[in-house]
mmCIF file of C-alpha atoms in Angstrom:
data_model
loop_
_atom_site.group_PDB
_atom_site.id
_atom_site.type_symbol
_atom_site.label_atom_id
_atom_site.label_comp_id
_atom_site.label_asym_id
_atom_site.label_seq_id
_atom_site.Cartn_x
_atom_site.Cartn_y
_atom_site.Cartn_z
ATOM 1 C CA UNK A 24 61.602 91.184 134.267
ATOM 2 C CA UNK A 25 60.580 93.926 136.651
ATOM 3 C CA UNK A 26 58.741 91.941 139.712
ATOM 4 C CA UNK A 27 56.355 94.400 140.618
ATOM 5 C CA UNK A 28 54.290 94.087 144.102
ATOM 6 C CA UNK A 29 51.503 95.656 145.863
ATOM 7 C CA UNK A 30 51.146 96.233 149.850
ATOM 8 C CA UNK A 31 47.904 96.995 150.327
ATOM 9 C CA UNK A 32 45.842 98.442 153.767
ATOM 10 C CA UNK A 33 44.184 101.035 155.664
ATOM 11 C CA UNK A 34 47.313 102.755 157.078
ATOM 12 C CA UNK A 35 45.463 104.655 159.387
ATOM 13 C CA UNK A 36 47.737 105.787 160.609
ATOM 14 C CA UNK A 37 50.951 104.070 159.302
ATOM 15 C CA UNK A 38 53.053 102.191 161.994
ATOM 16 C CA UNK A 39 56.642 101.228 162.487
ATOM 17 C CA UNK A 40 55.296 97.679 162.013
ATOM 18 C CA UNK A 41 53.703 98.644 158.329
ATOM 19 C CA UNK A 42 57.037 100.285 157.979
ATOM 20 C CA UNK A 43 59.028 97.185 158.389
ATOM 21 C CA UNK A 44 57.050 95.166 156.165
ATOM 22 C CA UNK A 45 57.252 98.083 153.541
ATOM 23 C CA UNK A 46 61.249 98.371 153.961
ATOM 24 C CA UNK A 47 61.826 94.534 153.747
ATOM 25 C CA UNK A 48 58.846 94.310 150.778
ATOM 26 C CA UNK A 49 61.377 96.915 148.891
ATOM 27 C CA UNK A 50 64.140 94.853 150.283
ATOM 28 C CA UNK A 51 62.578 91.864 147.805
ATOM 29 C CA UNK A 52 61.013 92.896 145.065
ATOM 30 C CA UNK A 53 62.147 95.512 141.595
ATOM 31 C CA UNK A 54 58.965 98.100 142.982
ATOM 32 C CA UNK A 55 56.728 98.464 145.548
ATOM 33 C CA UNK A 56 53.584 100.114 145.541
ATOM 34 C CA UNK A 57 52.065 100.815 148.770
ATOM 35 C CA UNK A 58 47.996 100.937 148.182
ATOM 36 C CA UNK A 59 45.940 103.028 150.564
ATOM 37 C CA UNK A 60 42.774 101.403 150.688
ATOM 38 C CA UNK A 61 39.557 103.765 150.138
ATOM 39 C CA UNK A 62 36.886 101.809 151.972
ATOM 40 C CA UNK A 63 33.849 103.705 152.456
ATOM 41 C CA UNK A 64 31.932 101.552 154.987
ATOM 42 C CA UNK A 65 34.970 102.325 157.121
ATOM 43 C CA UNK A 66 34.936 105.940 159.123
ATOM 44 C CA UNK A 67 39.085 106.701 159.409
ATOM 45 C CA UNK A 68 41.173 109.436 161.291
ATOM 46 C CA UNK A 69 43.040 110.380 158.438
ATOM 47 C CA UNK A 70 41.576 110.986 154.998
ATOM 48 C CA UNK A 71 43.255 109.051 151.905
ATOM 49 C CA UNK A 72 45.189 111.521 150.956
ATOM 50 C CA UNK A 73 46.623 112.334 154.650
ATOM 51 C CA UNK A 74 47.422 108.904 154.735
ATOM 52 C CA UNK A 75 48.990 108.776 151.361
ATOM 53 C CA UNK A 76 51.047 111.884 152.046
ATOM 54 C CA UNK A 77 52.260 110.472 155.815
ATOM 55 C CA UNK A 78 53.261 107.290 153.573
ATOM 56 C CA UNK A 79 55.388 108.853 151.185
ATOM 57 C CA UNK A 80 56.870 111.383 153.934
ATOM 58 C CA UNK A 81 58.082 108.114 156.094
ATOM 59 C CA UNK A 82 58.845 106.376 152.826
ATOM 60 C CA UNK A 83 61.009 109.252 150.891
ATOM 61 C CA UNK A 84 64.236 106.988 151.423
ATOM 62 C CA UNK A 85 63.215 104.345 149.627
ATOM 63 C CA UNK A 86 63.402 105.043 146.353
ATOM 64 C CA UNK A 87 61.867 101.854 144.680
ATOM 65 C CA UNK A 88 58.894 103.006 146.744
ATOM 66 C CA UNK A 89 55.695 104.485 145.541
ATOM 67 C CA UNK A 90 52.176 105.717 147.189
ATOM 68 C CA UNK A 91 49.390 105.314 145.715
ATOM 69 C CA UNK A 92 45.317 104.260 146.335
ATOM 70 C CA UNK A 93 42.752 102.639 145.011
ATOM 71 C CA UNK A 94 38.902 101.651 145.625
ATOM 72 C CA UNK A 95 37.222 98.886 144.493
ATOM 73 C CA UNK A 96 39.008 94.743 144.364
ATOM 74 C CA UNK A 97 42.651 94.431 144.973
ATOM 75 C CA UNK A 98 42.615 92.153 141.856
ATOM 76 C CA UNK A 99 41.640 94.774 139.752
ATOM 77 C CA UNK A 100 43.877 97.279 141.122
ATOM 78 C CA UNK A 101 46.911 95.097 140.470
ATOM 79 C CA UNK A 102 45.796 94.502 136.875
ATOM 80 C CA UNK A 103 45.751 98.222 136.290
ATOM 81 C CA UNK A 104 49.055 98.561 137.521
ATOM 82 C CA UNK A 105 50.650 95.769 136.067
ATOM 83 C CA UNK A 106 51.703 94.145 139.415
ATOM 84 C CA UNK A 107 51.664 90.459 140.179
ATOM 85 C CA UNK A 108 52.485 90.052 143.819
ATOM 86 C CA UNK A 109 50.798 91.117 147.172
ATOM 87 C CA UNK A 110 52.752 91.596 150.221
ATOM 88 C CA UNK A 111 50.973 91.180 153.643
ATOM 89 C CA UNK A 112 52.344 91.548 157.012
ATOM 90 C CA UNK A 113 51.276 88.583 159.539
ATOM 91 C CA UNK A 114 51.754 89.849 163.644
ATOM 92 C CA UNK A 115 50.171 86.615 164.731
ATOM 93 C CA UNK A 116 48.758 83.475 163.936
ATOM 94 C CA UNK A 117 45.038 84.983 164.345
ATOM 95 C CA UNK A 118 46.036 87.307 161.306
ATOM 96 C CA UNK A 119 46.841 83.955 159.206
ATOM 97 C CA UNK A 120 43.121 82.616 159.259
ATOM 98 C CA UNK A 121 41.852 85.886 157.802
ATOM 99 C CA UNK A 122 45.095 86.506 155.856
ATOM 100 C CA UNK A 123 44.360 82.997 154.176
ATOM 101 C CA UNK A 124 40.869 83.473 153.045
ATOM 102 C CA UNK A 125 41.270 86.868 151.432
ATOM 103 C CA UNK A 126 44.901 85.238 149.699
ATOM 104 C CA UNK A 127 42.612 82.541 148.537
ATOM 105 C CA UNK A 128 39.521 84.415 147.326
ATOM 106 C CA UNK A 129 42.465 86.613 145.313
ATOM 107 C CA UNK A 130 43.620 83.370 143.939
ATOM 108 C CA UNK A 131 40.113 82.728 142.687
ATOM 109 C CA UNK A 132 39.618 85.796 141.031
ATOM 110 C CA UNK A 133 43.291 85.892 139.268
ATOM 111 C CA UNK A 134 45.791 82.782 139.562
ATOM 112 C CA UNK A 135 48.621 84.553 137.892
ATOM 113 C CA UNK A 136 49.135 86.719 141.062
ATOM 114 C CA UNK A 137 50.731 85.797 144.287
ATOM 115 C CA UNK A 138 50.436 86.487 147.581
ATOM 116 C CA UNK A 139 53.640 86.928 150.194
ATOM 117 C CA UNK A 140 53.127 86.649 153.504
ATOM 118 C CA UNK A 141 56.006 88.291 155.756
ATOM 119 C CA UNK A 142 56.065 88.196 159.453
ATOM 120 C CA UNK A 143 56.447 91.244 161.495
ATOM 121 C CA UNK A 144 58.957 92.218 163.518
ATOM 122 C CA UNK A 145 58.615 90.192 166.839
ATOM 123 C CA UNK A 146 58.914 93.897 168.411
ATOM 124 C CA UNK A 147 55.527 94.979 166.374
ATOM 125 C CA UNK A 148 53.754 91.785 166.768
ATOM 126 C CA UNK A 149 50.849 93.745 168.882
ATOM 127 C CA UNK A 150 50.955 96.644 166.901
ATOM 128 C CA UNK A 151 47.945 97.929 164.922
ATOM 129 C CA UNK A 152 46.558 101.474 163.937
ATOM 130 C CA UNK A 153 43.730 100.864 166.028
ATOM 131 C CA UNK A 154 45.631 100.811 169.683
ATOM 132 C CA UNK A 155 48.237 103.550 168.299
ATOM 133 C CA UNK A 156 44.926 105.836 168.017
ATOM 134 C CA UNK A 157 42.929 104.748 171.029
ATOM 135 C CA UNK A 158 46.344 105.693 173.003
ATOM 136 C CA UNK A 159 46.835 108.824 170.906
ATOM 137 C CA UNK A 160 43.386 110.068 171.861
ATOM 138 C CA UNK A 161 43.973 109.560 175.708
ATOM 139 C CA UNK A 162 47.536 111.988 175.114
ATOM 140 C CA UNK A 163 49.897 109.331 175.922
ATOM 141 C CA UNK A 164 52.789 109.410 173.422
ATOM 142 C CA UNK A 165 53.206 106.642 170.678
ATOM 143 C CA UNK A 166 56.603 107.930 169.818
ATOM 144 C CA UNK A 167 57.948 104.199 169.799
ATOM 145 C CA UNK A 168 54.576 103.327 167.768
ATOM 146 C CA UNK A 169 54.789 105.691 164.789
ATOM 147 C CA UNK A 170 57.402 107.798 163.127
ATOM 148 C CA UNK A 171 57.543 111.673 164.365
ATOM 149 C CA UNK A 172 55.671 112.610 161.570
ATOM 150 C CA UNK A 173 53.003 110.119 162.184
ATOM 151 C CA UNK A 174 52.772 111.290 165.975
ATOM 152 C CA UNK A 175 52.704 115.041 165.185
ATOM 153 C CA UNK A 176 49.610 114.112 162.701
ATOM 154 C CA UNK A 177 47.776 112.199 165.696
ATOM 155 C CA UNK A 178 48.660 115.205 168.085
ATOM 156 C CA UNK A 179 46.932 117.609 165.446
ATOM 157 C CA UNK A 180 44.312 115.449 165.033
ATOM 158 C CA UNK A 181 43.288 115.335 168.926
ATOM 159 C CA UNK A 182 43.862 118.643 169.599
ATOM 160 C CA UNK A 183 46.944 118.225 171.541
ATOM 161 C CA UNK A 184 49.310 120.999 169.305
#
């Protein structure tokens, strides 16, 4: 049997701490699909398909990786593409409370899927897209942040290429 699991998010714009939940997600499980999340009371950087194509450019080595996104429940999403785990990356224990409500509300709606929780990187535990744009909008480089491709993106982005 194929285990088949979902990373959902934003990814806007993908970090080395997404990556290393992605890489040891892909590490686990038969397929990973990595679910860009079209939310549109949100106002991102990066358009879904930006974000989708930055995903699959930083994750064209893994080959049990694919890119993909989807609007509406998570629940649904997963039905439609036959999955029945969801990998989410914890940095700290304030991303548990949340984390836990969303994992059980999921659980509500479908018991046969499972969450997995995975904890970050120590070295990404204050990592999110949020400060990687606020410091990519003041010029300062977030080379140790994001992958090059990630940080030439941002550059275009705020005018600074």
């Amino acid at each position: 049997m194929t285990i088949k699991a979902v990373c959902p998010g934003s990814f806007d714009p993908v970090t080395y701490g997404h990556l290393d939940i992605i890489q040891r997600a892909a590490n686990v499980f038969d397929h990973v699909i990595v679910a860009v999340l079209n939310n549109s009371s949100k106002k991102p950087l990066f358009t879904v398909e930006e974000r989708m194509e930055l995903l699959r450019e930083v994750t064209r080595d893994m080959s049990n990786v694919e890119v993909d996104s989807f609007n509406g429940l998570l629940i649904d999403y997963m039905k439609k593409k036959g999955a029945n785990t969801i990998v989410r990356g914890l940095r700290a224990v304030s991303d548990f409370e949340y984390e836990l409500q969303v994992a059980s509300i999921n659980r509500k709606l479908d018991d046969s899927i499972e969450t997995f929780f995975m904890m970050t990187n120590n070295k990404y535990s204050y990592l999110s897209s949020s400060i990687v744009k606020e410091i990519a909008k003041y010029h300062a480089s977030v080379s140790d942040l994001v992958p090059p491709e990630v940080e030439e993106a941002l550059m275009k982005k705020f005018g600074q290429v």
